[in-house]
PDB file of C-alpha atoms in Angstrom:
ATOM      1  CA  MET A   1      22.895  -9.608  23.387  1.00  0.00           C
ATOM      2  CA  ILE A   2      21.040  -6.335  23.952  1.00  0.00           C
ATOM      3  CA  MET A   3      21.877  -3.467  21.530  1.00  0.00           C
ATOM      4  CA  ASP A   4      23.397  -0.311  22.929  1.00  0.00           C
ATOM      5  CA  ILE A   5      21.304   2.868  23.316  1.00  0.00           C
ATOM      6  CA  GLN A   6      22.758   4.643  20.234  1.00  0.00           C
ATOM      7  CA  GLU A   7      21.929   1.672  17.988  1.00  0.00           C
ATOM      8  CA  PHE A   8      18.465   1.486  19.523  1.00  0.00           C
ATOM      9  CA  ARG A   9      17.794   5.200  18.869  1.00  0.00           C
ATOM     10  CA  SER A  10      19.076   4.986  15.303  1.00  0.00           C
ATOM     11  CA  ARG A  11      17.073   1.901  14.363  1.00  0.00           C
ATOM     12  CA  LEU A  12      13.933   3.230  16.050  1.00  0.00           C
ATOM     13  CA  ALA A  13      14.162   6.576  14.194  1.00  0.00           C
ATOM     14  CA  ASN A  14      14.659   4.782  10.885  1.00  0.00           C
ATOM     15  CA  ARG A  15      11.911   2.241  11.563  1.00  0.00           C
ATOM     16  CA  ASP A  16      14.483  -0.531  11.162  1.00  0.00           C
ATOM     17  CA  ILE A  17      13.472  -2.477  14.277  1.00  0.00           C
ATOM     18  CA  THR A  18      10.846  -5.021  15.158  1.00  0.00           C
ATOM     19  CA  ARG A  19       8.343  -4.855  17.993  1.00  0.00           C
ATOM     20  CA  ARG A  20      10.044  -7.908  19.490  1.00  0.00           C
ATOM     21  CA  ASP A  21      13.446  -6.144  19.523  1.00  0.00           C
ATOM     22  CA  ILE A  22      11.812  -3.031  21.136  1.00  0.00           C
ATOM     23  CA  THR A  23      10.250  -5.236  23.796  1.00  0.00           C
ATOM     24  CA  LYS A  24      13.574  -6.903  24.573  1.00  0.00           C
ATOM     25  CA  VAL A  25      15.336  -3.582  25.014  1.00  0.00           C
ATOM     26  CA  LEU A  26      12.579  -2.141  27.172  1.00  0.00           C
ATOM     27  CA  ALA A  27      12.441  -5.298  29.280  1.00  0.00           C
ATOM     28  CA  SER A  28      16.182  -5.006  29.941  1.00  0.00           C
ATOM     29  CA  VAL A  29      15.624  -1.678  31.612  1.00  0.00           C
ATOM     30  CA  GLY A  30      12.502  -2.737  33.455  1.00  0.00           C
ATOM     31  CA  VAL A  31       9.827  -1.305  31.158  1.00  0.00           C
ATOM     32  CA  GLY A  32       6.992  -3.713  30.368  1.00  0.00           C
ATOM     33  CA  SER A  33       5.202  -1.959  27.518  1.00  0.00           C
ATOM     34  CA  VAL A  34       5.093   1.353  25.717  1.00  0.00           C
ATOM     35  CA  ALA A  35       3.076   3.004  22.961  1.00  0.00           C
ATOM     36  CA  ILE A  36       5.107   4.488  20.152  1.00  0.00           C
ATOM     37  CA  HIS A  37       3.719   6.280  17.111  1.00  0.00           C
ATOM     38  CA  TYR A  38       5.523   7.350  13.993  1.00  0.00           C
ATOM     39  CA  GLY A  39       4.938  10.497  12.027  1.00  0.00           C
ATOM     40  CA  PRO A  40       5.731  11.019   8.323  1.00  0.00           C
ATOM     41  CA  ASN A  41       9.111   9.876   7.106  1.00  0.00           C
ATOM     42  CA  GLY A  42       9.413   7.518  10.020  1.00  0.00           C
ATOM     43  CA  ALA A  43      10.067  10.175  12.693  1.00  0.00           C
ATOM     44  CA  MET A  44       8.844   9.498  16.183  1.00  0.00           C
ATOM     45  CA  ALA A  45       5.912  11.707  17.063  1.00  0.00           C
ATOM     46  CA  GLU A  46       3.864  11.056  20.172  1.00  0.00           C
ATOM     47  CA  GLU A  47       1.554  13.894  19.135  1.00  0.00           C
ATOM     48  CA  ALA A  48       1.112  12.725  15.557  1.00  0.00           C
ATOM     49  CA  VAL A  49      -2.011  10.597  16.046  1.00  0.00           C
ATOM     50  CA  ASP A  50      -5.296  12.071  14.910  1.00  0.00           C
ATOM     51  CA  PRO A  51      -7.715  12.076  17.874  1.00  0.00           C
ATOM     52  CA  ASP A  52     -10.646  12.704  15.604  1.00  0.00           C
ATOM     53  CA  LEU A  53     -10.325   9.653  13.359  1.00  0.00           C
ATOM     54  CA  THR A  54     -10.427   6.092  14.735  1.00  0.00           C
ATOM     55  CA  VAL A  55      -9.901   3.165  12.393  1.00  0.00           C
ATOM     56  CA  PHE A  56     -11.021  -0.195  13.753  1.00  0.00           C
ATOM     57  CA  THR A  57      -9.191  -2.869  11.793  1.00  0.00           C
ATOM     58  CA  TRP A  58      -7.137  -6.075  11.734  1.00  0.00           C
ATOM     59  CA  SER A  59      -3.645  -6.226  13.133  1.00  0.00           C
ATOM     60  CA  GLY A  60      -1.168  -5.534  10.342  1.00  0.00           C
ATOM     61  CA  TYR A  61      -3.372  -2.907   8.688  1.00  0.00           C
ATOM     62  CA  ASP A  62      -2.418  -0.266  11.253  1.00  0.00           C
ATOM     63  CA  ILE A  63       0.537   1.088   9.301  1.00  0.00           C
ATOM     64  CA  ALA A  64       1.322   4.442   7.847  1.00  0.00           C
ATOM     65  CA  GLU A  65       2.117   2.967   4.430  1.00  0.00           C
ATOM     66  CA  LEU A  66      -1.647   2.382   3.853  1.00  0.00           C
ATOM     67  CA  CYS A  67      -2.570   6.026   4.180  1.00  0.00           C
ATOM     68  CA  PRO A  68       0.262   8.195   2.702  1.00  0.00           C
ATOM     69  CA  ASP A  69      -2.092  10.837   1.269  1.00  0.00           C
ATOM     70  CA  TYR A  70      -3.831  11.262   4.588  1.00  0.00           C
ATOM     71  CA  ILE A  71      -0.509  11.641   6.351  1.00  0.00           C
ATOM     72  CA  GLU A  72       0.776  14.139   3.798  1.00  0.00           C
ATOM     73  CA  LYS A  73      -2.333  16.293   4.189  1.00  0.00           C
ATOM     74  CA  TYR A  74      -2.816  16.145   7.976  1.00  0.00           C
ATOM     75  CA  GLN A  75       0.709  15.417   9.157  1.00  0.00           C
ATOM     76  CA  MET A  76      -0.516  12.651  11.447  1.00  0.00           C
ATOM     77  CA  ILE A  77      -1.754   9.091  11.326  1.00  0.00           C
ATOM     78  CA  PRO A  78      -5.248   7.880  12.325  1.00  0.00           C
ATOM     79  CA  ALA A  79      -5.848   6.454  15.764  1.00  0.00           C
ATOM     80  CA  TYR A  80      -5.984   2.674  15.292  1.00  0.00           C
ATOM     81  CA  ALA A  81      -7.999   0.185  17.384  1.00  0.00           C
ATOM     82  CA  LEU A  82      -7.434  -3.501  16.573  1.00  0.00           C
ATOM     83  CA  PHE A  83      -9.613  -6.579  16.682  1.00  0.00           C
ATOM     84  CA  GLY A  84      -8.693 -10.251  16.328  1.00  0.00           C
ATOM     85  CA  GLU A  85     -11.817 -11.341  14.492  1.00  0.00           C
ATOM     86  CA  GLU A  86     -15.126  -9.899  13.337  1.00  0.00           C
ATOM     87  CA  GLU A  87     -17.296 -11.238  16.124  1.00  0.00           C
ATOM     88  CA  GLU A  88     -15.118  -9.370  18.637  1.00  0.00           C
ATOM     89  CA  ALA A  89     -15.460  -6.168  16.568  1.00  0.00           C
ATOM     90  CA  PHE A  90     -19.196  -6.647  16.101  1.00  0.00           C
ATOM     91  CA  GLN A  91     -19.899  -7.105  19.814  1.00  0.00           C
ATOM     92  CA  LYS A  92     -17.595  -4.260  20.871  1.00  0.00           C
ATOM     93  CA  MET A  93     -19.287  -1.806  18.505  1.00  0.00           C
ATOM     94  CA  ARG A  94     -22.760  -2.940  19.559  1.00  0.00           C
ATOM     95  CA  GLN A  95     -21.770  -2.048  23.112  1.00  0.00           C
ATOM     96  CA  GLY A  96     -21.063   1.495  21.984  1.00  0.00           C
ATOM     97  CA  PHE A  97     -17.374   1.509  21.152  1.00  0.00           C
ATOM     98  CA  PRO A  98     -17.038   4.584  18.895  1.00  0.00           C
ATOM     99  CA  VAL A  99     -15.161   4.242  15.585  1.00  0.00           C
ATOM    100  CA  ASP A 100     -15.155   6.164  12.309  1.00  0.00           C
ATOM    101  CA  ILE A 101     -13.942   3.427   9.934  1.00  0.00           C
ATOM    102  CA  ALA A 102     -14.165  -0.306  10.408  1.00  0.00           C
ATOM    103  CA  ALA A 103     -13.060  -3.231   8.253  1.00  0.00           C
ATOM    104  CA  PRO A 104     -15.450  -6.207   8.213  1.00  0.00           C
ATOM    105  CA  CYS A 105     -15.287  -8.822   5.471  1.00  0.00           C
ATOM    106  CA  THR A 106     -18.008  -8.828   2.862  1.00  0.00           C
ATOM    107  CA  TYR A 107     -19.769 -11.921   4.197  1.00  0.00           C
ATOM    108  CA  SER A 108     -20.474 -10.045   7.427  1.00  0.00           C
ATOM    109  CA  LEU A 109     -21.956  -6.935   5.885  1.00  0.00           C
ATOM    110  CA  GLY A 110     -25.597  -8.000   6.204  1.00  0.00           C
ATOM    111  CA  ARG A 111     -25.240  -8.686   9.904  1.00  0.00           C
ATOM    112  CA  TRP A 112     -23.396  -5.434  10.515  1.00  0.00           C
ATOM    113  CA  PHE A 113     -26.051  -3.514   8.630  1.00  0.00           C
ATOM    114  CA  ASP A 114     -28.896  -5.172  10.508  1.00  0.00           C
ATOM    115  CA  GLY A 115     -27.087  -4.424  13.733  1.00  0.00           C
ATOM    116  CA  GLY A 116     -27.138  -0.690  12.929  1.00  0.00           C
ATOM    117  CA  LEU A 117     -23.331  -0.418  12.797  1.00  0.00           C
ATOM    118  CA  LEU A 118     -22.942   1.024   9.268  1.00  0.00           C
ATOM    119  CA  SER A 119     -23.445   4.527   7.920  1.00  0.00           C
ATOM    120  CA  PRO A 120     -23.838   5.583   4.266  1.00  0.00           C
ATOM    121  CA  ILE A 121     -20.713   6.541   2.337  1.00  0.00           C
ATOM    122  CA  ASP A 122     -20.689   9.485  -0.088  1.00  0.00           C
ATOM    123  CA  THR A 123     -18.611   8.046  -2.914  1.00  0.00           C
ATOM    124  CA  THR A 124     -18.639  11.371  -4.812  1.00  0.00           C
ATOM    125  CA  ARG A 125     -16.036  12.578  -2.344  1.00  0.00           C
ATOM    126  CA  LEU A 126     -13.630   9.763  -3.103  1.00  0.00           C
ATOM    127  CA  GLU A 127     -10.878  10.759  -5.497  1.00  0.00           C
ATOM    128  CA  HIS A 128     -10.115   7.268  -6.782  1.00  0.00           C
ATOM    129  CA  TRP A 129     -13.609   5.751  -6.746  1.00  0.00           C
ATOM    130  CA  ASP A 130     -13.783   5.650 -10.580  1.00  0.00           C
ATOM    131  CA  ASN A 131     -10.604   3.515 -10.659  1.00  0.00           C
ATOM    132  CA  ILE A 132     -12.124   0.638  -8.697  1.00  0.00           C
ATOM    133  CA  PHE A 133     -13.347  -2.382 -10.645  1.00  0.00           C
ATOM    134  CA  ASP A 134     -17.122  -2.454 -11.018  1.00  0.00           C
ATOM    135  CA  SER A 135     -17.157  -5.985  -9.621  1.00  0.00           C
ATOM    136  CA  LEU A 136     -15.661  -4.682  -6.370  1.00  0.00           C
ATOM    137  CA  LYS A 137     -17.908  -1.589  -6.259  1.00  0.00           C
ATOM    138  CA  ASN A 138     -20.987  -3.768  -6.409  1.00  0.00           C
ATOM    139  CA  LEU A 139     -20.126  -6.570  -3.989  1.00  0.00           C
ATOM    140  CA  GLU A 140     -23.101  -8.337  -2.521  1.00  0.00           C
ATOM    141  CA  GLY A 141     -24.200  -6.607   0.695  1.00  0.00           C
ATOM    142  CA  SER A 142     -22.252  -3.413   0.006  1.00  0.00           C
ATOM    143  CA  HIS A 143     -25.451  -1.547  -0.969  1.00  0.00           C
ATOM    144  CA  GLN A 144     -28.782  -1.249   0.845  1.00  0.00           C
ATOM    145  CA  ASP A 145     -31.701   0.374  -1.006  1.00  0.00           C
ATOM    146  CA  GLY A 146     -29.288   1.875  -3.493  1.00  0.00           C
ATOM    147  CA  VAL A 147     -27.072   3.419  -0.834  1.00  0.00           C
ATOM    148  CA  ASN A 148     -23.431   2.438  -0.491  1.00  0.00           C
ATOM    149  CA  TYR A 149     -22.283   1.284   2.936  1.00  0.00           C
ATOM    150  CA  PHE A 150     -18.999  -0.402   2.064  1.00  0.00           C
ATOM    151  CA  LEU A 151     -15.774   0.286   0.210  1.00  0.00           C
ATOM    152  CA  PRO A 152     -13.357  -2.477  -0.889  1.00  0.00           C
ATOM    153  CA  LEU A 153      -9.995  -2.220   0.852  1.00  0.00           C
ATOM    154  CA  ASP A 154      -8.388  -5.444  -0.290  1.00  0.00           C
ATOM    155  CA  TRP A 155      -9.277  -8.884  -1.534  1.00  0.00           C
ATOM    156  CA  GLY A 156      -7.605 -12.268  -1.885  1.00  0.00           C
ATOM    157  CA  ASN A 157      -7.998 -15.987  -1.699  1.00  0.00           C
ATOM    158  CA  SER A 158      -8.113 -18.138   1.420  1.00  0.00           C
ATOM    159  CA  SER A 159      -5.986 -21.251   1.428  1.00  0.00           C
ATOM    160  CA  VAL A 160      -4.226 -23.748   3.654  1.00  0.00           C
ATOM    161  CA  LEU A 161      -0.688 -23.431   5.004  1.00  0.00           C
ATOM    162  CA  PHE A 162       1.124 -26.727   5.511  1.00  0.00           C
ATOM    163  CA  ARG A 163       4.564 -28.237   5.334  1.00  0.00           C
ATOM    164  CA  THR A 164       4.975 -29.928   1.991  1.00  0.00           C
ATOM    165  CA  ASP A 165       7.672 -32.206   3.326  1.00  0.00           C
ATOM    166  CA  LEU A 166       5.257 -33.643   5.858  1.00  0.00           C
ATOM    167  CA  ALA A 167       2.157 -33.779   3.658  1.00  0.00           C
ATOM    168  CA  PRO A 168       3.427 -34.127   0.091  1.00  0.00           C
ATOM    169  CA  GLU A 169       0.213 -35.778  -1.063  1.00  0.00           C
ATOM    170  CA  TYR A 170      -1.556 -32.385  -0.839  1.00  0.00           C
ATOM    171  CA  MET A 171       0.890 -30.588  -3.077  1.00  0.00           C
ATOM    172  CA  GLY A 172       0.141 -29.078  -6.487  1.00  0.00           C
ATOM    173  CA  GLU A 173      -3.137 -30.135  -8.101  1.00  0.00           C
ATOM    174  CA  ASN A 174      -4.003 -32.148  -4.989  1.00  0.00           C
ATOM    175  CA  ASN A 175      -4.042 -29.082  -2.771  1.00  0.00           C
ATOM    176  CA  SER A 176      -7.335 -29.282  -0.942  1.00  0.00           C
ATOM    177  CA  TRP A 177      -9.247 -28.144   2.147  1.00  0.00           C
ATOM    178  CA  GLY A 178      -9.432 -31.853   2.803  1.00  0.00           C
ATOM    179  CA  ILE A 179      -6.195 -31.749   4.701  1.00  0.00           C
ATOM    180  CA  LEU A 180      -8.048 -30.025   7.506  1.00  0.00           C
ATOM    181  CA  PHE A 181     -10.273 -33.099   7.931  1.00  0.00           C
ATOM    182  CA  ASP A 182      -7.622 -35.782   7.367  1.00  0.00           C
ATOM    183  CA  GLU A 183      -7.443 -38.228  10.300  1.00  0.00           C
ATOM    184  CA  LYS A 184      -3.849 -38.954   9.331  1.00  0.00           C
ATOM    185  CA  TYR A 185      -2.889 -35.587  10.745  1.00  0.00           C
ATOM    186  CA  ALA A 186      -5.023 -35.812  13.906  1.00  0.00           C
ATOM    187  CA  ASN A 187      -3.850 -33.506  16.683  1.00  0.00           C
ATOM    188  CA  ARG A 188      -1.605 -31.617  14.238  1.00  0.00           C
ATOM    189  CA  LEU A 189      -4.273 -29.361  12.698  1.00  0.00           C
ATOM    190  CA  GLY A 190      -5.623 -25.888  13.457  1.00  0.00           C
ATOM    191  CA  ILE A 191      -8.364 -23.756  11.977  1.00  0.00           C
ATOM    192  CA  PHE A 192      -9.850 -20.312  12.552  1.00  0.00           C
ATOM    193  CA  ASP A 193     -12.430 -20.240  15.316  1.00  0.00           C
ATOM    194  CA  SER A 194     -15.005 -18.265  13.274  1.00  0.00           C
ATOM    195  CA  VAL A 195     -18.453 -19.407  12.245  1.00  0.00           C
ATOM    196  CA  ASP A 196     -18.420 -17.222   9.109  1.00  0.00           C
ATOM    197  CA  GLY A 197     -14.950 -18.323   7.993  1.00  0.00           C
ATOM    198  CA  VAL A 198     -15.182 -21.987   8.898  1.00  0.00           C
ATOM    199  CA  PHE A 199     -18.593 -22.633   7.424  1.00  0.00           C
ATOM    200  CA  GLY A 200     -17.444 -21.018   4.132  1.00  0.00           C
ATOM    201  CA  VAL A 201     -14.499 -23.453   4.040  1.00  0.00           C
ATOM    202  CA  VAL A 202     -16.679 -26.478   4.806  1.00  0.00           C
ATOM    203  CA  GLY A 203     -19.299 -25.313   2.314  1.00  0.00           C
ATOM    204  CA  ALA A 204     -16.644 -25.225  -0.384  1.00  0.00           C
ATOM    205  CA  TYR A 205     -15.337 -28.628   0.639  1.00  0.00           C
ATOM    206  CA  ILE A 206     -18.740 -30.300   0.346  1.00  0.00           C
ATOM    207  CA  ASN A 207     -19.357 -28.492  -2.966  1.00  0.00           C
ATOM    208  CA  ALA A 208     -22.307 -26.469  -1.716  1.00  0.00           C
ATOM    209  CA  GLU A 209     -23.891 -24.449  -4.492  1.00  0.00           C
ATOM    210  CA  ASN A 210     -23.213 -21.277  -2.490  1.00  0.00           C
ATOM    211  CA  PRO A 211     -20.901 -21.849   0.518  1.00  0.00           C
ATOM    212  CA  PHE A 212     -22.026 -18.560   2.061  1.00  0.00           C
ATOM    213  CA  ASP A 213     -25.746 -19.250   1.662  1.00  0.00           C
ATOM    214  CA  MET A 214     -26.223 -22.938   2.121  1.00  0.00           C
ATOM    215  CA  THR A 215     -29.518 -24.822   2.068  1.00  0.00           C
ATOM    216  CA  ASP A 216     -30.772 -26.553   5.200  1.00  0.00           C
ATOM    217  CA  ALA A 217     -29.528 -29.910   3.860  1.00  0.00           C
ATOM    218  CA  GLU A 218     -26.120 -28.459   3.098  1.00  0.00           C
ATOM    219  CA  LEU A 219     -25.890 -26.841   6.543  1.00  0.00           C
ATOM    220  CA  GLU A 220     -26.694 -30.164   8.181  1.00  0.00           C
ATOM    221  CA  LYS A 221     -23.977 -31.885   6.166  1.00  0.00           C
ATOM    222  CA  ALA A 222     -21.495 -29.157   6.954  1.00  0.00           C
ATOM    223  CA  THR A 223     -22.332 -29.212  10.669  1.00  0.00           C
ATOM    224  CA  GLU A 224     -21.785 -32.950  10.873  1.00  0.00           C
ATOM    225  CA  LEU A 225     -18.423 -32.649   9.097  1.00  0.00           C
ATOM    226  CA  LEU A 226     -17.367 -29.987  11.619  1.00  0.00           C
ATOM    227  CA  ARG A 227     -18.275 -32.324  14.492  1.00  0.00           C
ATOM    228  CA  GLN A 228     -16.033 -34.947  12.953  1.00  0.00           C
ATOM    229  CA  GLN A 229     -13.291 -32.394  12.381  1.00  0.00           C
ATOM    230  CA  ARG A 230     -13.340 -31.397  16.019  1.00  0.00           C
ATOM    231  CA  GLU A 231     -11.938 -34.830  16.943  1.00  0.00           C
ATOM    232  CA  VAL A 232      -8.776 -34.295  14.818  1.00  0.00           C
ATOM    233  CA  MET A 233      -8.095 -30.678  15.689  1.00  0.00           C
ATOM    234  CA  ARG A 234      -5.260 -29.718  17.953  1.00  0.00           C
ATOM    235  CA  PHE A 235      -6.561 -26.208  18.487  1.00  0.00           C
ATOM    236  CA  TYR A 236      -8.782 -23.415  17.094  1.00  0.00           C
ATOM    237  CA  TRP A 237      -7.039 -20.144  16.702  1.00  0.00           C
ATOM    238  CA  THR A 238      -8.869 -16.893  17.349  1.00  0.00           C
ATOM    239  CA  ASP A 239      -6.702 -14.001  16.189  1.00  0.00           C
ATOM    240  CA  GLN A 240      -5.956 -13.149  12.603  1.00  0.00           C
TER     241      GLN A 240
END
């Protein structure tokens, strides 16, 4: 059942509506897609996108809640451009796509720097820089010749999502990357189609000394394991 126009307007103004619901309503009146931006306090504002600041980031990070101080000061949100994974972002920027802020993961920093995609950051202009943990300020690859090229935005752990009722043997202390290589679940598995991400996972699984900087012998072992894994995969997903 499609909501009436008054309910649609009210929920849209209050940001109490999903993109899927918006699409359904628009499709019901013959509109295929639309771009909608929100200003401060959730009000619709087609003009409230800053044309002078483009943030190139992951889907899900393009929300006003992540930049309240910016919105309060400039009364607009940045212009967001989205990528599904870092290789896409890397290649697009190398072809000249202009952005002001991008969000690669730390393991990609060396490649992005070597590709000429990064510019120095003046941390003296950052109000909350002193509040960041030193361990995050000094992440490997974030500095080149004493100059800072990277700021930490978020961090967390990678893991495996699975149904515990279907794979109870991997619950609790038995939780392991090994489920992604288990022939028992052949044609029921999926993994991220990313060299950086996948090799880190495999490196951890084979107990490489440094999963992100493996020796030739470790790389050979990891590569062979990935060949074996290919036979039990149902698909490789490409968009985070």
